[in-house]
Every structure is written in C-alpha cells, then in structure tokens.
Amino acid sequence: MAGRLAGQLEAAGDGPFPAADLAVEGEVEAWLNGGSALDAEDRLKAALKSARGRDGDSGRTAHGPHRSDLHVEYKSRGRPAADCSTGEQKALLISLVLAQARLQAAEQGRAPILLLDEVAAHLDADRRAALFADIEALGLQAWMTGT
C-alpha cells in the first residue's frame, strides 16, 4: 500500500503540497525484509502465541503490523516530517490525503468522500486555492469544518 501511495505522491510532483517519501517500519516489516512472507507469518504467530498471557493482562497486543510506524520524508528537502515546521507537516499531510484519494479513485473507480476538519485555517491563500482546485479536479465530495 505504501508503495502505491508513494507512486501517487511522485506523480503529483512538488507543487503546493510537497512530494514525500514513505516507509513503513516495524517488527513485521523487518521479518518480511529478512525472509519470505511465510516465514514472517510464522514468526508473527509465534510472537503472538508467546505474548498471549501478557497481552491479555495488559489489554493490548505487543506484536503485529499495528505496531509499525509510517515514516514520511519531505522529498525535495530530504528531511523527515518530524523535523519539519508545523506548516510543512500540514502540507505533507494534505499531500498524503490527496494521494490516497487519487489512489482510491484510480483503483476503485470512484472518488472517496473526504472529511477535513479545520484544514483551510492552516493554509495560506495559495494553498487553500490549490486544495480546493485539487478537490474539484478529483471530482470528490469533501466535508470541511471551519471557524
């Protein structure tokens, strides 16, 4: 999924909403990178089985893909999103949301409905106009809150 989303980000270029590099990192991804999918599945089953008691006591699961992290990098600046300014982080997030909408429209043949809370409040006039133009170009329905 991250690879397909990265393709959409690359296709969009580095306009008002910057291109990003994506990586999913975690225990399961390390297992997948170090062997076959069947080996990773066996390792996950074993980890879940060995941690079942602790997981039950704690009310959470210590192993699995839900423990993985999505790492986002501002591509043209070579900077992790965590090290970007708040404005850059918001622009990167909008890039991801729009890329996901384009991907969903391409793969499913219909555009999603976006729910965007206070998104325009954090954008300058040029980026607001670009966001509205992208929403219109995608032909999707967007519900936005604002104050």
Coordinates of N, CA and C in Angstrom, one line a residue:
M1 N 0.8 -1.2 0.0 CA 0.0 0.0 0.0 C 0.9 1.3 0.0
A2 N 1.9 1.3 0.8 CA 2.8 2.5 0.9 C 3.4 2.7 -0.4
G3 N 3.8 1.6 -1.2 CA 4.4 1.8 -2.5 C 3.5 2.4 -3.5
R4 N 2.2 2.0 -3.5 CA 1.2 2.5 -4.4 C 0.9 4.0 -4.1
L5 N 0.9 4.3 -2.8 CA 0.6 5.7 -2.3 C 1.8 6.5 -2.7
A6 N 3.0 6.0 -2.6 CA 4.2 6.7 -3.0 C 4.2 7.0 -4.5
G7 N 3.7 6.1 -5.3 CA 3.6 6.4 -6.7 C 2.6 7.6 -7.0
Q8 N 1.6 7.7 -6.3 CA 0.6 8.8 -6.4 C 1.3 10.1 -6.0
L9 N 2.1 10.1 -4.9 CA 2.8 11.2 -4.4 C 3.8 11.7 -5.5
E10 N 4.5 10.7 -6.1 CA 5.5 11.1 -7.1 C 4.9 11.7 -8.3
A11 N 3.7 11.1 -8.7 CA 3.0 11.6 -9.9 C 2.5 13.1 -9.7
A12 N 2.2 13.4 -8.5 CA 1.7 14.8 -8.2 C 2.8 15.8 -8.3
G13 N 4.0 15.4 -8.1 CA 5.1 16.4 -8.2 C 5.2 17.2 -6.9
D14 N 6.0 18.3 -6.9 CA 6.3 19.0 -5.8 C 5.6 20.4 -5.9
G15 N 4.3 20.5 -5.9 CA 3.6 21.7 -6.0 C 3.3 22.3 -4.7
P16 N 2.2 22.9 -4.5 CA 1.8 23.5 -3.2 C 1.8 22.5 -2.0
F17 N 1.6 21.2 -2.4 CA 1.6 20.1 -1.4 C 2.7 19.2 -1.8
P18 N 3.8 19.2 -1.0 CA 5.0 18.6 -1.4 C 5.0 17.1 -1.6
A19 N 5.9 16.6 -2.5 CA 6.1 15.2 -2.6 C 6.8 14.6 -1.4
A20 N 6.5 13.4 -1.1 CA 7.0 12.8 0.1 C 7.5 11.4 -0.2
D21 N 8.5 10.9 0.5 CA 9.0 9.5 0.5 C 8.3 8.9 1.7
L22 N 7.9 7.7 1.5 CA 7.2 6.9 2.6 C 7.9 5.6 2.9
A23 N 7.9 5.2 4.1 CA 8.4 3.9 4.5 C 7.7 3.4 5.7
V24 N 7.3 2.2 5.7 CA 6.7 1.6 6.9 C 7.7 0.7 7.6
E25 N 7.9 1.0 8.9 CA 9.0 0.3 9.6 C 8.4 -0.3 10.9
G26 N 8.8 -1.5 11.1 CA 8.4 -2.2 12.4 C 8.9 -3.6 12.3
E27 N 8.5 -4.3 13.4 CA 8.9 -5.7 13.5 C 8.5 -6.6 12.4
V28 N 7.3 -6.5 11.9 CA 6.8 -7.3 10.8 C 7.5 -7.0 9.5
E29 N 7.7 -5.7 9.3 CA 8.4 -5.3 8.1 C 9.9 -5.8 8.1
A30 N 10.5 -5.8 9.2 CA 11.9 -6.4 9.4 C 11.9 -7.9 9.0
W31 N 10.9 -8.6 9.5 CA 10.7 -10.0 9.2 C 10.5 -10.2 7.7
L32 N 9.7 -9.4 7.1 CA 9.4 -9.5 5.7 C 10.7 -9.2 4.9
N33 N 11.4 -8.3 5.3 CA 12.7 -7.9 4.6 C 13.8 -9.0 4.7
G34 N 13.7 -9.7 5.8 CA 14.7 -10.7 6.1 C 14.4 -12.1 5.6
G35 N 13.2 -12.3 5.0 CA 12.9 -13.7 4.6 C 11.6 -13.7 3.8
S36 N 11.0 -14.8 3.7 CA 9.7 -14.9 2.9 C 8.5 -14.5 3.8
A37 N 7.4 -14.3 3.1 CA 6.2 -13.9 3.7 C 5.7 -15.0 4.6
L38 N 5.9 -16.2 4.2 CA 5.5 -17.4 5.1 C 6.4 -17.4 6.4
D39 N 7.6 -17.1 6.3 CA 8.5 -17.1 7.5 C 8.0 -15.9 8.4
A40 N 7.7 -14.8 7.8 CA 7.3 -13.7 8.6 C 5.9 -14.0 9.3
E41 N 5.1 -14.7 8.6 CA 3.8 -15.1 9.2 C 4.0 -16.1 10.4
D42 N 4.9 -17.1 10.2 CA 5.3 -18.0 11.2 C 5.9 -17.3 12.5
R43 N 6.7 -16.3 12.2 CA 7.3 -15.6 13.3 C 6.3 -14.7 14.1
L44 N 5.3 -14.2 13.3 CA 4.3 -13.4 14.0 C 3.4 -14.3 14.8
K45 N 3.0 -15.5 14.3 CA 2.2 -16.4 15.0 C 2.9 -16.8 16.3
A46 N 4.2 -17.1 16.2 CA 4.9 -17.5 17.4 C 5.0 -16.3 18.4
A47 N 5.2 -15.1 17.9 CA 5.3 -14.0 18.8 C 4.0 -13.7 19.5
L48 N 2.9 -13.8 18.8 CA 1.5 -13.6 19.4 C 1.2 -14.7 20.4
K49 N 1.6 -16.0 20.1 CA 1.4 -17.1 21.0 C 2.1 -16.9 22.3
S50 N 3.4 -16.5 22.2 CA 4.2 -16.4 23.4 C 3.8 -15.2 24.2
A51 N 3.2 -14.2 23.6 CA 2.8 -13.0 24.4 C 1.4 -13.0 24.8
R52 N 0.6 -14.0 24.5 CA -0.8 -14.1 24.7 C -1.2 -13.7 26.2
G53 N -0.5 -14.3 27.1 CA -0.8 -14.0 28.5 C -0.5 -12.6 28.9
R54 N 0.6 -12.1 28.5 CA 0.9 -10.7 28.8 C 0.0 -9.7 28.1
D55 N -0.3 -10.1 26.8 CA -1.3 -9.2 26.1 C -2.6 -9.2 26.8
G56 N -3.1 -10.4 27.2 CA -4.4 -10.4 27.9 C -4.4 -9.6 29.2
D57 N -3.3 -9.7 29.9 CA -3.2 -8.9 31.2 C -3.1 -7.4 30.9
S58 N -2.4 -7.0 29.9 CA -2.3 -5.6 29.6 C -3.4 -5.0 28.8
G59 N -4.2 -5.9 28.1 CA -5.3 -5.4 27.3 C -4.9 -4.8 26.0
R60 N -3.7 -5.2 25.5 CA -3.2 -4.7 24.2 C -2.3 -5.8 23.6
T61 N -2.1 -5.7 22.4 CA -1.3 -6.7 21.6 C 0.1 -6.0 21.4
A62 N 1.2 -6.7 21.8 CA 2.5 -6.2 21.7 C 3.2 -6.4 20.3
H63 N 2.6 -7.3 19.6 CA 3.2 -7.7 18.3 C 2.2 -7.5 17.2
G64 N 2.7 -7.2 16.0 CA 1.8 -7.1 14.8 C 2.0 -5.9 14.0
P65 N 1.4 -5.8 12.8 CA 1.6 -4.7 12.0 C 1.0 -3.4 12.5
H66 N 0.1 -3.4 13.5 CA -0.4 -2.2 14.1 C 0.7 -1.5 14.9
R67 N 1.8 -2.2 15.2 CA 2.9 -1.6 15.9 C 3.9 -0.9 15.0
S68 N 3.7 -1.0 13.7 CA 4.6 -0.4 12.7 C 4.4 1.1 12.6
D69 N 5.4 1.8 12.2 CA 5.3 3.3 12.1 C 5.4 3.7 10.6
L70 N 4.7 4.7 10.2 CA 4.8 5.3 8.9 C 5.7 6.4 9.0
H71 N 6.8 6.3 8.3 CA 7.8 7.4 8.2 C 7.7 8.2 6.9
V72 N 7.5 9.5 7.1 CA 7.3 10.4 6.0 C 8.5 11.4 5.9
E73 N 9.0 11.6 4.7 CA 10.1 12.5 4.5 C 9.7 13.5 3.4
Y74 N 10.0 14.8 3.7 CA 9.8 15.8 2.7 C 10.8 15.6 1.6
K75 N 10.4 15.1 0.5 CA 11.3 14.6 -0.5 C 12.3 15.6 -1.0
S76 N 11.9 16.8 -1.5 CA 12.8 17.7 -2.1 C 13.8 18.3 -1.0
R77 N 13.4 18.2 0.2 CA 14.3 18.8 1.3 C 15.1 17.7 2.0
G78 N 14.7 16.4 1.7 CA 15.4 15.3 2.4 C 15.3 15.3 3.9
R79 N 14.2 15.8 4.4 CA 14.0 16.0 5.8 C 12.8 15.2 6.3
P80 N 13.0 14.4 7.4 CA 11.9 13.7 8.0 C 10.8 14.7 8.4
A81 N 9.5 14.2 8.3 CA 8.4 15.1 8.6 C 8.5 15.6 10.1
A82 N 9.0 14.7 10.9 CA 9.1 15.1 12.4 C 10.1 16.3 12.6
D83 N 11.0 16.5 11.6 CA 11.9 17.7 11.7 C 11.4 18.9 10.9
C84 N 10.3 18.8 10.3 CA 9.7 19.9 9.5 C 8.9 20.9 10.4
S85 N 8.7 22.1 9.9 CA 7.9 23.0 10.6 C 6.4 22.5 10.6
T86 N 5.6 23.1 11.4 CA 4.2 22.8 11.5 C 3.5 23.0 10.2
G87 N 3.8 24.1 9.5 CA 3.2 24.3 8.2 C 3.6 23.3 7.2
E88 N 4.9 22.9 7.2 CA 5.4 21.9 6.3 C 4.7 20.5 6.6
Q89 N 4.6 20.2 7.9 CA 3.9 19.0 8.2 C 2.5 18.9 7.8
K90 N 1.8 20.1 7.9 CA 0.4 20.1 7.4 C 0.3 19.9 5.9
A91 N 1.2 20.6 5.2 CA 1.2 20.4 3.7 C 1.5 19.0 3.3
L92 N 2.4 18.3 4.1 CA 2.7 16.9 3.8 C 1.5 16.0 4.1
L93 N 0.8 16.3 5.1 CA -0.4 15.5 5.5 C -1.4 15.7 4.4
I94 N -1.6 16.9 3.9 CA -2.6 17.1 2.8 C -2.1 16.4 1.6
S95 N -0.8 16.4 1.3 CA -0.3 15.6 0.2 C -0.7 14.1 0.3
L96 N -0.6 13.6 1.5 CA -0.9 12.2 1.7 C -2.4 11.9 1.5
V97 N -3.2 12.8 2.1 CA -4.7 12.7 1.9 C -5.1 12.7 0.5
L98 N -4.6 13.7 -0.3 CA -4.9 13.8 -1.7 C -4.4 12.6 -2.5
A99 N -3.2 12.2 -2.2 CA -2.7 11.0 -2.9 C -3.5 9.8 -2.6
Q100 N -4.0 9.6 -1.4 CA -4.8 8.5 -1.1 C -6.2 8.6 -1.8
A101 N -6.7 9.8 -1.9 CA -7.9 10.0 -2.7 C -7.8 9.6 -4.1
R102 N -6.6 10.1 -4.7 CA -6.4 9.8 -6.1 C -6.2 8.2 -6.3
L103 N -5.5 7.6 -5.4 CA -5.3 6.2 -5.5 C -6.6 5.4 -5.4
Q104 N -7.4 5.8 -4.4 CA -8.7 5.1 -4.3 C -9.6 5.3 -5.5
A105 N -9.6 6.6 -6.1 CA -10.4 6.8 -7.3 C -9.9 6.0 -8.4
A106 N -8.5 5.8 -8.6 CA -8.0 5.1 -9.7 C -8.2 3.6 -9.5
E107 N -8.1 3.1 -8.3 CA -8.2 1.6 -8.1 C -9.7 1.2 -7.9
Q108 N -10.6 2.0 -7.4 CA -11.9 1.6 -7.2 C -12.9 2.2 -8.2
G109 N -12.4 3.1 -9.0 CA -13.3 3.7 -10.0 C -14.3 4.8 -9.5
R110 N -14.1 5.2 -8.2 CA -14.9 6.3 -7.6 C -14.1 7.0 -6.6
A111 N -14.4 8.3 -6.5 CA -13.6 9.1 -5.6 C -14.2 8.9 -4.2
P112 N -13.4 9.1 -3.1 CA -13.9 9.0 -1.8 C -14.6 10.2 -1.3
I113 N -15.2 10.2 -0.2 CA -15.7 11.4 0.5 C -14.6 11.8 1.5
L114 N -14.2 13.0 1.5 CA -13.2 13.5 2.4 C -13.8 14.3 3.6
L115 N -13.4 14.0 4.8 CA -13.8 14.8 5.9 C -12.6 15.6 6.4
L116 N -12.6 16.9 6.3 CA -11.4 17.7 6.6 C -11.8 18.7 7.7
D117 N -11.2 18.5 8.8 CA -11.5 19.3 10.0 C -10.5 20.5 10.1
E118 N -11.0 21.7 9.9 CA -10.2 22.9 10.1 C -9.0 23.0 9.1
V119 N -9.1 22.4 8.0 CA -8.0 22.3 7.1 C -7.6 23.6 6.5
A120 N -8.6 24.4 6.1 CA -8.3 25.7 5.5 C -7.7 26.7 6.5
A121 N -8.0 26.6 7.7 CA -7.4 27.5 8.7 C -5.9 27.5 8.8
H122 N -5.3 26.4 8.4 CA -3.9 26.2 8.5 C -3.1 26.4 7.2
L123 N -3.9 27.0 6.2 CA -3.2 27.2 4.9 C -3.3 28.6 4.5
D124 N -2.2 29.1 3.7 CA -2.3 30.4 3.2 C -3.2 30.4 2.0
A125 N -3.5 31.6 1.4 CA -4.5 31.7 0.4 C -4.1 30.9 -0.9
D126 N -2.8 30.8 -1.2 CA -2.4 30.0 -2.4 C -2.7 28.5 -2.2
R127 N -2.3 28.0 -1.0 CA -2.5 26.6 -0.7 C -4.0 26.3 -0.5
R128 N -4.8 27.2 0.0 CA -6.2 27.0 0.1 C -6.8 26.8 -1.3
A129 N -6.4 27.7 -2.2 CA -6.9 27.7 -3.6 C -6.5 26.4 -4.2
A130 N -5.3 26.0 -4.0 CA -4.8 24.7 -4.6 C -5.5 23.5 -4.1
L131 N -5.8 23.5 -2.8 CA -6.6 22.4 -2.2 C -8.0 22.3 -2.8
F132 N -8.6 23.5 -2.9 CA -10.0 23.5 -3.4 C -10.0 23.0 -4.9
A133 N -8.9 23.5 -5.7 CA -8.8 23.1 -7.1 C -8.6 21.6 -7.2
D134 N -7.7 21.0 -6.3 CA -7.5 19.6 -6.3 C -8.7 18.8 -6.0
I135 N -9.5 19.2 -5.0 CA -10.7 18.6 -4.6 C -11.7 18.6 -5.8
E136 N -11.8 19.7 -6.5 CA -12.7 19.9 -7.6 C -12.2 19.0 -8.8
A137 N -10.9 19.0 -9.0 CA -10.4 18.2 -10.1 C -10.6 16.7 -9.9
L138 N -10.5 16.2 -8.7 CA -10.7 14.8 -8.3 C -12.2 14.4 -8.4
G139 N -13.1 15.4 -8.4 CA -14.5 15.1 -8.5 C -15.0 14.5 -7.3
L140 N -14.4 14.7 -6.2 CA -14.9 14.1 -4.9 C -15.7 15.0 -4.1
Q141 N -16.4 14.5 -3.1 CA -17.2 15.2 -2.2 C -16.3 15.5 -1.0
A142 N -16.3 16.7 -0.5 CA -15.5 17.0 0.7 C -16.4 17.7 1.7
W143 N -16.3 17.3 2.9 CA -17.0 18.0 4.0 C -15.9 18.6 4.8
M144 N -16.0 19.9 5.0 CA -15.0 20.7 5.7 C -15.6 21.5 6.8
T145 N -14.9 21.5 8.0 CA -15.3 22.4 9.1 C -14.4 23.6 9.1
G146 N -14.9 24.6 9.7 CA -14.1 25.8 9.8 C -14.7 26.8 10.7
T147 N -13.9 27.7 11.2 CA -14.4 28.7 12.2 C -14.1 30.1 11.6

